Amino acid sequence: MRGIVLACGNASLDNESPMITERDGIEVLQVPSRPGKAHVDAITSDLGDRRLVVAGTDADLNAVVLRLLRTERVAEVPLAYVPSSPESAVAALWGLPTDTGRALDLALSGDPDKVPVLRDDTGGVLVGLGVISPVRGVGYCDDDNVLRGQATRLEVTPDPDGGAGLIVRVIHKRLLGRKVRETAGRAFQLGCLPTAVTSDGIAHPRQMNKWTWYRHTEDLRLVRGL
């Protein structure tokens, strides 16, 4: 399989270089963390039949998916991910290996699956885990009122089973554990007191008093299966 590997930030593939060099048509490019237009658009516009591999953090993958969305290539480009952290929420959600060697092998030989990608009302995307915490307000998942009042934490992910598009988890921490309410839908809307929002490990630069995540009209072609 021919492809281009974007090694983002401090991501290093030195120990896996034999695996790469033994394959024809694999090119490794070192790019900054959370690469933007200057480092992604020219590559994705000239991929041809090659696949794109992102080696780095969930935030790096988020940045690349954002460029695919803005250049209308989300449904066109097969995208693979080699997470640099074993704590990757994207890897956990989509069942991807976190061992670099195994992840790279899957990235270069696996088949792409269509998976939901979420957008927000500030122009961003969500590939793995979105967190709003702490939160006090009113939230809806489609027509379902999932929050009225206070919660310790809200988590939103794309739906790993496809479904309508996303999963919302409203979490209340208590002395003897925690209570979690889970709801599936296409969109989540929240009005609240100003609070922190994080998408794929990227903290929004200011506190927000409203937020929306919703399923994009096209699915991402994420490499997941062998």
Coordinates of C-alpha atoms in Angstrom, one line a residue:
M1 CA 0.0 0.0 0.0
R2 CA 1.4 3.4 -1.0
G3 CA 1.0 6.2 1.4
I4 CA 2.3 9.4 3.1
V5 CA 3.0 9.4 6.8
L6 CA 2.8 12.7 8.6
A7 CA 5.0 12.5 11.7
C8 CA 3.5 15.3 13.8
G9 CA 5.5 17.3 16.4
N10 CA 7.6 15.0 18.5
A11 CA 6.2 11.8 17.1
S12 CA 9.1 9.6 16.1
L13 CA 9.0 6.5 13.9
D14 CA 12.8 5.8 14.0
N15 CA 12.3 2.4 15.7
E16 CA 9.8 1.5 13.0
S17 CA 11.9 2.7 10.0
P18 CA 12.7 -0.9 8.7
M19 CA 8.9 -1.5 8.5
I20 CA 8.5 1.6 6.4
T21 CA 11.6 1.3 4.2
E22 CA 10.7 -2.3 3.4
R23 CA 7.5 -1.1 1.8
D24 CA 7.4 0.5 -1.6
G25 CA 5.9 3.9 -2.0
I26 CA 5.9 5.0 1.7
E27 CA 7.1 8.6 2.4
V28 CA 7.5 10.0 5.9
L29 CA 7.2 13.8 6.3
Q30 CA 8.0 15.6 9.6
V31 CA 5.4 18.3 10.3
P32 CA 4.5 20.5 13.3
S33 CA 2.1 19.5 16.0
R34 CA -1.5 20.1 14.9
P35 CA -0.4 20.7 11.3
G36 CA -2.5 23.3 9.4
K37 CA -3.2 24.4 5.9
A38 CA 0.4 25.0 4.8
H39 CA 1.4 21.4 5.8
V40 CA -1.7 19.4 4.9
D41 CA -3.6 20.9 1.9
A42 CA -0.9 20.5 -0.7
I43 CA -0.3 16.9 0.4
T44 CA -4.0 15.9 0.4
S45 CA -4.6 17.5 -3.0
D46 CA -1.9 15.3 -4.6
L47 CA -2.4 11.9 -2.9
G48 CA -3.6 10.1 -5.9
D49 CA -4.1 6.4 -4.8
R50 CA -2.0 6.8 -1.7
R51 CA -3.4 6.8 1.8
L52 CA -2.6 9.4 4.5
V53 CA -1.2 8.3 7.8
V54 CA -1.1 10.6 10.8
A55 CA 1.4 9.7 13.5
G56 CA 1.0 11.8 16.6
T57 CA -1.7 12.8 19.2
D58 CA -5.4 13.0 19.0
A59 CA -5.1 16.7 18.6
D60 CA -2.8 16.2 15.6
L61 CA -5.4 13.9 14.0
N62 CA -8.1 16.4 14.7
A63 CA -6.1 19.1 12.9
V64 CA -5.7 16.9 9.8
V65 CA -9.4 15.9 9.7
L66 CA -10.2 19.6 10.0
R67 CA -8.2 20.3 6.9
L68 CA -9.9 17.4 5.1
L69 CA -13.3 18.9 6.0
R70 CA -12.4 22.4 4.9
T71 CA -11.1 21.2 1.5
E72 CA -14.1 18.8 1.1
R73 CA -12.0 15.6 1.1
V74 CA -13.4 13.9 4.2
A75 CA -15.1 11.2 2.2
E76 CA -12.3 11.0 -0.3
V77 CA -9.1 10.4 1.5
P78 CA -8.4 7.1 3.3
L79 CA -7.0 8.2 6.7
A80 CA -5.0 6.1 9.1
Y81 CA -3.7 6.9 12.6
V82 CA -0.7 5.9 14.6
P83 CA -1.2 7.3 18.1
S84 CA 1.8 8.5 20.1
S85 CA 0.0 7.9 23.4
P86 CA -1.4 4.7 24.9
E87 CA -4.1 7.0 26.4
S88 CA -5.5 8.0 23.0
A89 CA -9.2 8.4 23.2
V90 CA -9.5 8.0 19.5
A91 CA -7.7 4.7 19.6
A92 CA -10.0 3.5 22.4
L93 CA -13.1 4.6 20.6
W94 CA -12.3 3.0 17.3
G95 CA -10.4 -0.1 18.5
L96 CA -7.0 1.0 17.1
P97 CA -3.7 -0.4 18.5
T98 CA -1.6 2.0 20.5
D99 CA 1.6 0.0 20.1
T100 CA 3.5 1.9 17.4
G101 CA 4.6 -1.2 15.4
R102 CA 1.1 -2.7 15.3
A103 CA -0.6 0.6 14.6
L104 CA 1.8 1.3 11.7
D105 CA 1.2 -2.1 10.3
L106 CA -2.6 -1.6 10.5
A107 CA -2.3 1.9 9.0
L108 CA -0.4 0.7 6.0
S109 CA -2.3 -2.6 5.3
G110 CA -5.8 -2.2 6.8
D111 CA -9.0 -1.4 5.1
P112 CA -10.8 1.9 5.6
D113 CA -14.2 2.0 7.3
K114 CA -16.7 4.8 7.2
V115 CA -17.1 6.4 10.6
P116 CA -19.0 9.5 11.8
V117 CA -17.1 12.7 12.2
L118 CA -18.6 15.5 14.3
R119 CA -18.6 19.2 13.8
D120 CA -19.1 22.0 16.2
D121 CA -20.7 25.5 15.8
T122 CA -17.3 27.2 16.0
G123 CA -15.9 25.5 12.9
G124 CA -14.1 22.7 14.6
V125 CA -14.3 18.9 14.4
L126 CA -14.4 15.9 16.8
V127 CA -12.9 12.5 16.0
G128 CA -12.6 11.0 19.5
L129 CA -13.6 12.6 22.8
G130 CA -15.2 16.0 23.6
V131 CA -15.5 17.1 27.2
I132 CA -17.4 19.9 28.8
S133 CA -16.6 20.3 32.6
P134 CA -17.9 21.4 35.0
V135 CA -21.3 22.2 33.6
R136 CA -24.5 23.9 34.7
G137 CA -27.2 24.4 32.2
V138 CA -29.7 22.8 29.8
G139 CA -28.7 20.3 27.1
Y140 CA -30.5 18.4 24.4
C141 CA -29.6 15.4 22.3
D142 CA -31.9 15.8 19.4
D143 CA -35.3 16.2 21.1
D144 CA -34.2 14.5 24.4
N145 CA -33.5 16.8 27.4
V146 CA -30.4 15.1 28.7
L147 CA -29.3 17.9 31.2
R148 CA -31.2 20.4 33.3
G149 CA -29.1 21.7 36.1
Q150 CA -25.6 20.7 37.1
A151 CA -23.3 17.8 36.1
T152 CA -19.7 17.0 36.9
R153 CA -18.8 16.4 33.3
L154 CA -20.3 15.9 29.8
E155 CA -18.6 13.6 27.3
V156 CA -19.5 13.4 23.6
T157 CA -18.0 11.0 21.1
P158 CA -18.9 9.9 17.6
D159 CA -21.1 6.8 17.8
P160 CA -18.7 3.8 17.3
D161 CA -21.7 1.7 16.1
G162 CA -22.6 4.4 13.5
G163 CA -26.2 5.0 14.5
A164 CA -27.4 8.5 14.3
G165 CA -24.0 9.9 14.8
L166 CA -23.0 10.7 18.3
I167 CA -23.2 9.5 22.0
V168 CA -23.7 11.9 24.9
R169 CA -22.7 10.9 28.4
V170 CA -23.9 13.1 31.3
I171 CA -21.8 12.2 34.4
H172 CA -22.6 13.0 38.0
K173 CA -19.8 12.1 40.5
R174 CA -21.0 11.0 43.9
L175 CA -19.5 9.8 47.2
L176 CA -20.2 6.1 46.3
G177 CA -19.2 6.3 42.6
R178 CA -20.8 8.1 39.7
K179 CA -24.1 8.1 37.8
V180 CA -23.9 8.2 34.0
R181 CA -26.7 8.8 31.6
E182 CA -26.0 7.9 28.0
T183 CA -28.0 9.1 25.0
A184 CA -27.5 8.6 21.2
G185 CA -28.5 11.1 18.6
R186 CA -27.4 13.2 15.6
A187 CA -26.8 16.5 17.4
F188 CA -26.1 17.8 20.9
Q189 CA -26.9 21.4 22.0
L190 CA -26.0 23.0 25.3
G191 CA -26.7 26.4 26.9
C192 CA -24.8 26.8 30.2
L193 CA -22.9 29.0 32.5
P194 CA -19.4 29.8 31.0
T195 CA -17.3 26.7 31.2
A196 CA -14.3 24.8 29.5
V197 CA -14.7 22.8 26.3
T198 CA -12.1 20.4 25.1
S199 CA -12.1 18.5 21.7
D200 CA -9.7 15.7 21.1
G201 CA -7.4 17.2 23.8
I202 CA -7.6 20.7 22.3
A203 CA -8.9 23.2 24.9
H204 CA -11.1 25.9 23.4
P205 CA -9.3 29.3 23.9
R206 CA -12.1 30.8 26.0
Q207 CA -14.9 29.6 28.2
M208 CA -18.2 29.1 26.4
N209 CA -21.9 29.5 27.4
K210 CA -23.3 27.5 24.5
W211 CA -22.0 24.6 22.4
T212 CA -23.2 22.3 19.7
W213 CA -21.8 19.1 18.3
Y214 CA -23.5 17.4 15.3
R215 CA -22.8 14.7 12.7
H216 CA -21.2 15.9 9.5
T217 CA -23.0 15.0 6.3
E218 CA -20.1 12.8 5.1
D219 CA -18.3 10.1 7.0
L220 CA -14.6 9.8 7.5
R221 CA -12.7 6.9 5.8
L222 CA -10.7 5.7 8.9
V223 CA -8.5 2.7 8.5
R224 CA -9.6 0.2 11.2
G225 CA -9.7 -3.3 9.8
L226 CA -7.2 -5.8 8.5

